[in-house]
Coordinates of C-alpha atoms in Angstrom, one line a residue:
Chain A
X1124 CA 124.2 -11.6 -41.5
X1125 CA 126.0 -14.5 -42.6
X1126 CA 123.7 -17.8 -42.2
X1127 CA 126.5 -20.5 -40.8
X1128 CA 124.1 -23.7 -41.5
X1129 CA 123.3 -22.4 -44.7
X1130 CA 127.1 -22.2 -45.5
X1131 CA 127.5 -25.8 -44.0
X1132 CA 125.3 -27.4 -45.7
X1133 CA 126.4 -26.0 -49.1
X1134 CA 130.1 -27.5 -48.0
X1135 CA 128.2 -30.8 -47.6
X1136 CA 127.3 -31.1 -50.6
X1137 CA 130.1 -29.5 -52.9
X1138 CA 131.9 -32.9 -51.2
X1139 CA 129.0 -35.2 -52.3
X1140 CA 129.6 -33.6 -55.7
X1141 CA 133.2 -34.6 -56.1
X1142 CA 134.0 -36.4 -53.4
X1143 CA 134.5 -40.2 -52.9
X1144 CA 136.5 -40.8 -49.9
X1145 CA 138.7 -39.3 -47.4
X1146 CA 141.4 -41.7 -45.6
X1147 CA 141.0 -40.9 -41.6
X1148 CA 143.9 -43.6 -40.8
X1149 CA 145.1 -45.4 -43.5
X1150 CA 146.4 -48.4 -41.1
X1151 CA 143.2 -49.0 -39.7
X1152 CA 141.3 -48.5 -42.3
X1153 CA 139.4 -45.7 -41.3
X1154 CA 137.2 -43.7 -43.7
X1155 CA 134.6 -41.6 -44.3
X1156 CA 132.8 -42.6 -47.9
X1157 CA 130.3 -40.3 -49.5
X1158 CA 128.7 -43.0 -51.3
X1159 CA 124.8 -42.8 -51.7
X1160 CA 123.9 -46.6 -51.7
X1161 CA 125.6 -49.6 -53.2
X1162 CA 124.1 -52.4 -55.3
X1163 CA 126.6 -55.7 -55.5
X1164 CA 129.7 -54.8 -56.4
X1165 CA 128.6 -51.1 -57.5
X1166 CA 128.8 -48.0 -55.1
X1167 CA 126.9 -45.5 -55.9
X1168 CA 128.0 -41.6 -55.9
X1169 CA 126.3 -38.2 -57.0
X1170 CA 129.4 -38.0 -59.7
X1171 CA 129.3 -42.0 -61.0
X1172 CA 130.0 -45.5 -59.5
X1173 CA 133.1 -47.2 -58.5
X1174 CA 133.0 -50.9 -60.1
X1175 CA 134.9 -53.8 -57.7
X1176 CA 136.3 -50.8 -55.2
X1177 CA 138.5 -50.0 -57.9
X1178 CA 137.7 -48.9 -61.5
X1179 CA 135.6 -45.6 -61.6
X1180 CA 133.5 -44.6 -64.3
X1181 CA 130.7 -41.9 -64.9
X1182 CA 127.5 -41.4 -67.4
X1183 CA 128.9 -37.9 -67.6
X1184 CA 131.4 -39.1 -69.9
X1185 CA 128.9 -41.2 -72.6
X1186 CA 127.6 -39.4 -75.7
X1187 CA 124.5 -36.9 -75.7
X1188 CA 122.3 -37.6 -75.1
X1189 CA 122.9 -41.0 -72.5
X1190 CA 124.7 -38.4 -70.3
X1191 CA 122.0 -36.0 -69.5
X1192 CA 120.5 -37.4 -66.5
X1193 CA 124.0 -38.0 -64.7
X1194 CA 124.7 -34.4 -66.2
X1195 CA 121.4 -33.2 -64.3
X1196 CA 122.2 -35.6 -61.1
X1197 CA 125.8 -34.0 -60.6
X1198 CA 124.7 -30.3 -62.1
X1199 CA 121.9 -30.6 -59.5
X1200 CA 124.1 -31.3 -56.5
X1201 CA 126.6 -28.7 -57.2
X1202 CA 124.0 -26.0 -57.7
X1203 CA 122.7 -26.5 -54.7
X1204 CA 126.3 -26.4 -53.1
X1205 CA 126.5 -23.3 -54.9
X1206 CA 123.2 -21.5 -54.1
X1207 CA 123.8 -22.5 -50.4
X1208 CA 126.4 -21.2 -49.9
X1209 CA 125.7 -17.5 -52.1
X1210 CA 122.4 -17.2 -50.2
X1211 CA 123.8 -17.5 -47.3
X1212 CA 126.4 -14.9 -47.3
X1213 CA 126.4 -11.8 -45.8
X1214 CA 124.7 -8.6 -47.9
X1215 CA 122.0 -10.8 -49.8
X1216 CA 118.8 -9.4 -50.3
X1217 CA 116.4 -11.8 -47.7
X1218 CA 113.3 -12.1 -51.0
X1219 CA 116.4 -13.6 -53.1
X1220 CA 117.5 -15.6 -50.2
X1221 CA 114.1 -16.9 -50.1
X1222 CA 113.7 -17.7 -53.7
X1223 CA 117.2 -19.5 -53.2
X1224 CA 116.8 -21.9 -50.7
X1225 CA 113.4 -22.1 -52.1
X1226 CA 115.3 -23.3 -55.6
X1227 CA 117.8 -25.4 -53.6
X1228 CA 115.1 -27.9 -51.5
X1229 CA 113.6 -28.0 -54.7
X1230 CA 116.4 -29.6 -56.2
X1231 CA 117.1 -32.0 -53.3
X1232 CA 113.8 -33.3 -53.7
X1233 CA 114.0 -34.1 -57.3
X1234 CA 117.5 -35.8 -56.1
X1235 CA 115.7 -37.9 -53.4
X1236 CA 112.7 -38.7 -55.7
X1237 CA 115.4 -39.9 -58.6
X1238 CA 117.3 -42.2 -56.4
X1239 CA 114.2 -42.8 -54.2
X1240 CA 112.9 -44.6 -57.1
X1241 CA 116.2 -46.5 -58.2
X1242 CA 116.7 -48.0 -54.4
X1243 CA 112.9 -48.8 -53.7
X1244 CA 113.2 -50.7 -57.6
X1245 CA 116.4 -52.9 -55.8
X1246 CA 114.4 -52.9 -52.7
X1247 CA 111.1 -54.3 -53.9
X1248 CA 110.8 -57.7 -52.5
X1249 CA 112.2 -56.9 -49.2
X1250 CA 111.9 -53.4 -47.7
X1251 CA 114.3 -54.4 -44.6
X1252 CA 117.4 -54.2 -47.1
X1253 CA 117.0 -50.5 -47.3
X1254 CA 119.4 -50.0 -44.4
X1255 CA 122.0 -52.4 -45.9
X1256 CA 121.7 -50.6 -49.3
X1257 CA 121.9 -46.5 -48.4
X1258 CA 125.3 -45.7 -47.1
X1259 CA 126.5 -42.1 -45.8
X1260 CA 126.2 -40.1 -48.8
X1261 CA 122.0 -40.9 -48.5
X1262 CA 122.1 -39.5 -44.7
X1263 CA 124.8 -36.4 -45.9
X1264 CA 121.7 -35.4 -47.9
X1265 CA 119.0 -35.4 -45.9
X1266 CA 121.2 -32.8 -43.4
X1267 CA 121.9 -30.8 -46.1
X1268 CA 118.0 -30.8 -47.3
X1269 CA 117.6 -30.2 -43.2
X1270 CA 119.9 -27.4 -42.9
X1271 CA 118.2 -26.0 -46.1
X1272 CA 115.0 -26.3 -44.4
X1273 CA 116.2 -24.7 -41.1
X1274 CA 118.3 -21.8 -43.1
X1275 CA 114.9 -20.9 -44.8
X1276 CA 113.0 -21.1 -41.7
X1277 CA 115.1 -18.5 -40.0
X1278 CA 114.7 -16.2 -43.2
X1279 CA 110.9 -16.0 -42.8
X1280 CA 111.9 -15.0 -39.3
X1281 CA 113.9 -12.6 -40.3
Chain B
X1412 CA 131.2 -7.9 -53.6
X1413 CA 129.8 -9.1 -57.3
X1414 CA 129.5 -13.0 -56.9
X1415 CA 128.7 -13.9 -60.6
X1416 CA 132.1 -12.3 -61.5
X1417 CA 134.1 -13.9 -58.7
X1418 CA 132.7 -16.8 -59.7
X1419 CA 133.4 -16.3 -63.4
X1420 CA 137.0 -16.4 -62.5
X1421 CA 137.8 -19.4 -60.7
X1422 CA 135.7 -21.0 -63.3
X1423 CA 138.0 -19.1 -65.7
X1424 CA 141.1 -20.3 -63.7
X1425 CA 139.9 -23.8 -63.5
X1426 CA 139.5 -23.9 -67.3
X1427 CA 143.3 -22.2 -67.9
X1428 CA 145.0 -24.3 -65.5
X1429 CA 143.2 -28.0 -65.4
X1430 CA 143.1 -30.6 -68.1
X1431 CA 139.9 -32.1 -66.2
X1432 CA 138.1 -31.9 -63.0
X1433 CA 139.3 -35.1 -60.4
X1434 CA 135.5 -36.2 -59.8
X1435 CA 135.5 -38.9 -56.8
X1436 CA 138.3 -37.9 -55.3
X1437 CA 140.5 -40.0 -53.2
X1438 CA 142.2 -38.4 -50.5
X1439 CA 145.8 -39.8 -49.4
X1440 CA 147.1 -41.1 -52.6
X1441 CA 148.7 -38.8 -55.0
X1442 CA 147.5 -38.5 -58.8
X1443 CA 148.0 -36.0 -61.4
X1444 CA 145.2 -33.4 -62.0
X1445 CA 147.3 -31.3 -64.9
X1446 CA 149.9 -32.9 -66.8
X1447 CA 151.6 -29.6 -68.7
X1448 CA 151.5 -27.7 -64.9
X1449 CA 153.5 -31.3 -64.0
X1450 CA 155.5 -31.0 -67.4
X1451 CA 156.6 -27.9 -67.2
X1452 CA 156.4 -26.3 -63.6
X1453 CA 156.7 -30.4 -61.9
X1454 CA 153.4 -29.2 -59.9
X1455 CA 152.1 -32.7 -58.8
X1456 CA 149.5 -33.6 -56.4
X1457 CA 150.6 -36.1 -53.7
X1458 CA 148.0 -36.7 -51.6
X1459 CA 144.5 -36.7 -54.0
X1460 CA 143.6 -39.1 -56.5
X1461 CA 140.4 -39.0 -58.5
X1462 CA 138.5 -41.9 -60.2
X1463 CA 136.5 -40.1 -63.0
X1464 CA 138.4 -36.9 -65.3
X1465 CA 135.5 -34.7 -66.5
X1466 CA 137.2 -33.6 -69.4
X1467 CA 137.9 -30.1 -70.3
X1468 CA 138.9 -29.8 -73.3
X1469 CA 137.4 -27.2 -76.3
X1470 CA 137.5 -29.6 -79.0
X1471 CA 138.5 -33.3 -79.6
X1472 CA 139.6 -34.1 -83.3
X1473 CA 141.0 -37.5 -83.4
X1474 CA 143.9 -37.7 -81.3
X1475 CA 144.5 -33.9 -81.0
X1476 CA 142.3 -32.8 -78.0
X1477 CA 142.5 -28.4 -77.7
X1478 CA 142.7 -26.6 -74.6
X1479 CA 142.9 -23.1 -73.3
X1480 CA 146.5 -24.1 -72.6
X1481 CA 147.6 -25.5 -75.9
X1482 CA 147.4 -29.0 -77.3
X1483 CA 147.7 -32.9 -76.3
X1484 CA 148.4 -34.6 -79.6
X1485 CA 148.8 -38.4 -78.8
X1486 CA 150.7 -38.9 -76.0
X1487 CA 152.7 -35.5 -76.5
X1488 CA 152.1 -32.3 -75.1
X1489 CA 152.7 -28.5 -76.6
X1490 CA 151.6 -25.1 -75.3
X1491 CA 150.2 -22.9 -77.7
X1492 CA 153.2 -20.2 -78.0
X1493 CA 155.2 -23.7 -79.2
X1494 CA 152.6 -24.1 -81.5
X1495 CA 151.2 -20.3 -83.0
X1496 CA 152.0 -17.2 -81.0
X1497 CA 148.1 -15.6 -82.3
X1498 CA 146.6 -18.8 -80.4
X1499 CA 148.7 -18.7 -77.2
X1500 CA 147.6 -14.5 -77.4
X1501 CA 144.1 -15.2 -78.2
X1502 CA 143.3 -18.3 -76.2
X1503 CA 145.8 -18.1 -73.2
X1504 CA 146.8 -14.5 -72.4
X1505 CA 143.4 -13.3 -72.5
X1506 CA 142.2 -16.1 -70.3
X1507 CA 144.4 -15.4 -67.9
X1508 CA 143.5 -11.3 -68.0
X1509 CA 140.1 -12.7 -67.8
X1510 CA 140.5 -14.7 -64.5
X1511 CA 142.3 -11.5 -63.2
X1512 CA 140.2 -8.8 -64.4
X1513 CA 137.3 -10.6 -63.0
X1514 CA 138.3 -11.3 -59.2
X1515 CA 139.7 -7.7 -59.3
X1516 CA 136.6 -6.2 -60.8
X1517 CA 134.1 -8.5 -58.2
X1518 CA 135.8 -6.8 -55.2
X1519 CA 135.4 -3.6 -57.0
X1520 CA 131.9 -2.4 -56.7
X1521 CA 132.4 0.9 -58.7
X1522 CA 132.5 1.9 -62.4
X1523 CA 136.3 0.7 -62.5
X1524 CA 134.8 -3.1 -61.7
X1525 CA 132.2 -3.0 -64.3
X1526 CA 134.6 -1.9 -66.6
X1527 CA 136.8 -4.7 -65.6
X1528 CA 133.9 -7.0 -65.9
X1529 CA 133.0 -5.7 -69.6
X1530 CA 136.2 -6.5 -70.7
X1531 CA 135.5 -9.6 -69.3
X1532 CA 132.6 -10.3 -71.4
X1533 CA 134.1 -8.7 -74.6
X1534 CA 137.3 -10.8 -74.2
X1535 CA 135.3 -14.1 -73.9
X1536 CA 133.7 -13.2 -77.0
X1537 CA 136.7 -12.7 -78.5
X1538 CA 137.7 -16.1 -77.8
X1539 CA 134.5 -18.2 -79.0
X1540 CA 134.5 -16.1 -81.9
X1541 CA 138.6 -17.1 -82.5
X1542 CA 137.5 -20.5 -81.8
X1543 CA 134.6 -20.9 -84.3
X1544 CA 135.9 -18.8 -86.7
X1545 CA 139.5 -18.2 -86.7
X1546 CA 140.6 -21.9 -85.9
X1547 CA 139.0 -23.4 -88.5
X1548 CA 140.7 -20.7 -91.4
X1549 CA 143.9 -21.2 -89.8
X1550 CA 143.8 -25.2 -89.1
X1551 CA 146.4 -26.0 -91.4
X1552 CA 149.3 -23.7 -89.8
X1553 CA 147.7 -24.3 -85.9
X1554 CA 146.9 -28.1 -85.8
X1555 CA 148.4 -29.6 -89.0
X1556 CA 145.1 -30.5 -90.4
X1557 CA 142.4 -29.0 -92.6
X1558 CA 139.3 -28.5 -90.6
X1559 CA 136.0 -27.5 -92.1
X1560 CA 133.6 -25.3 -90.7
X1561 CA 131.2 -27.9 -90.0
X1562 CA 133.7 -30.1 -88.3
X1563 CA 135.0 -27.8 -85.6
X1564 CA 130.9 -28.1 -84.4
X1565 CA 130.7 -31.8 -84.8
X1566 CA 133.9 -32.1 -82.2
X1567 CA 133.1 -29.8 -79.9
X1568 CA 133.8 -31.1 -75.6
X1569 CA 132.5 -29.7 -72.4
X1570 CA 135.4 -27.1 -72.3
X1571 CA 133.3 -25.6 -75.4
X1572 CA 130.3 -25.2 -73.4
X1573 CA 131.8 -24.1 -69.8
X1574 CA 133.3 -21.5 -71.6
X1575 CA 129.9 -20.0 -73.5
X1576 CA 128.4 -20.7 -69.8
X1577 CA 131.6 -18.6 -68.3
X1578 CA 130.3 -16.0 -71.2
X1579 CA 126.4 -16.1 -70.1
X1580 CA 128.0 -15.5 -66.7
X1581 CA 130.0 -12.9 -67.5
X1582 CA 127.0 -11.0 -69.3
X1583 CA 124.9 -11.5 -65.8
X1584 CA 127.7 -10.1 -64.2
X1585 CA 128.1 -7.1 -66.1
X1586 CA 124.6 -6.6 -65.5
X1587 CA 123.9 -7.0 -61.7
X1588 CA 127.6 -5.3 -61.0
X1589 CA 126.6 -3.4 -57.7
X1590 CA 127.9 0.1 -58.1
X1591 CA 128.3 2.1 -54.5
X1592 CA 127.9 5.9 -55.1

């Protein structure tokens, strides 16, 4: 049986993972960013930072081996994406699915500890900002960790 | 269905057709995400824009950056059967029957599929073999300068290592094809 949340949540966050924004209307200025948090004049994204609103650049692109934890950040996001959405499918075996989603939430976690740790550094003298920092790419992944939770919940039912 | 090799094919097709992956994309302004699809087919994109290009290319030597596709030397661009007709064979043709053989052979859950996905394998081996071996004796005629066999590790780019990746995943294809009696 196919696992729709599963499959939705995988969605999610394949557009975290390359996604920065989509224009809703233009003329009103209407759009849905996937950034995670913003510090300044920096936005912060699973694939880099725009500088200014305008000039994008990514860690992926430095020399090895400065690139390996925005390697493991953007890897990270697009395997879970990835195992979502196969574990979900129709025709898996439910022990693999298991071990998927198991895999998956695993891998969220270590995403929310790793920029956990990066807002509460920004945050330190005053805990209130948090709300002014995180943006809707922060909220985007605690559904998809939620629909992960949900998806693995209903394959112990099964 | 075998996932791993549908998988191994649109990672196949995104290495044959793309000069890099659009990361942050931008949707409603237009961009280019392949410049010899715009150069010679005048595929362009008008309604995405990205603000970081993962690059994708095999190997970067000086100016001259290698792909699947052919070559981008300065600001010019050649295909590989402009360049050496044993290139554009090795590196292009058989990444295309790769990308082909390997949806086809997914879908297929019989001994026809795993055939189609050992060729798969074999012909990605083929073509990291070519690349580590066969560029560097031939550098001279192919790129116009002598490459040593040291060198061609020392420049190697991500395209390099999606394709041994695309390999592993072939190999783990091969061997969890499901096979119906």
């Amino acid at each position: 049986m196919t696992r729709k949340l599963g499959i939705i949540g995988g969605l999610i966050a394949f557009a975290l993972a390359i996604i920065s924004e989509i224009s809703i209307n233009p003329a009103e200025d209407w759009v849905i960013d996937f950034k995670i948090f913003t510090l300044a004049d920096t936005e912060v994204y699973f694939w880099g930072y725009i500088l200014n609103e305008n000039i994008g650049f990514s860690s992926m692109l430095l020399q090895f081996p400065e690139n390996i934890l925005a390697l493991t950040i953007w890897i990270s996001i697009i395997l879970i994406g990835l195992i979502l959405i196969m574990a979900s499918t129709s025709k898996v075996k439910t022990l693999n699915s298991k071990l998927l989603y198991k895999i998956s939430i695993l891998l969220l976690c270590y995403l929310f500890i790793l920029f956990g740790i990066i807002i509460l550094i920004q945050i330190i003298t005053d805990i209130t900002q948090v709300f002014y920092i995180i943006d809707l790419g922060f909220y985007l992944t605690i559904i998809v960790l939620i629909l992960n939770i949900i998806t693995l919940k209903l394959v112990k039912k099964e | 269905m075998n996932k791993f090799g549908f998988l191994l094919g649109i990672f196949t097709l995104i290495l044959v057709f793309l000069q890099f992956i659009p990361l942050g994309l931008n949707f409603g302004v237009g961009g280019v995400s392949s410049s010899w699809l715009l150069t010679y087919f005048g595929v362009s994109n008008p309604v995405l824009s990205s603000f970081v290009k993962f690059p994708l290319e095999l190997i970067t030597y000086g100016d001259r950056q290698i792909f699947l596709w052919g070559m981008i030397f300065g600001d010019e661009l050649y295909l590989w059967f402009e360049i050496n007709i044993l290139t554009f064979i090795f590196l292009f043709v058989i990444s295309i029957l790769i990308a082909i053989f390997s949806i086809i052979g997914s879908k297929k859950e019989n001994s026809i599929g795993k055939k189609l996905i050992l060729f798969s394998l074999i012909a990605y081996i083929i073509i990291i073999l070519y690349l580590i071996i066969g560029i560097p004796i031939c550098s001279q005629e192919i790129l116009g300068i002598q490459f040593g066999y040291i060198d061609i590790f020392l420049n190697l780019n991500y395209g390099f290592y999606i394709l041994i990746l695309n390999c592993i995943l072939a190999l783990v294809a091969y061997l969890k094809h499901p096979l119906k009696e």
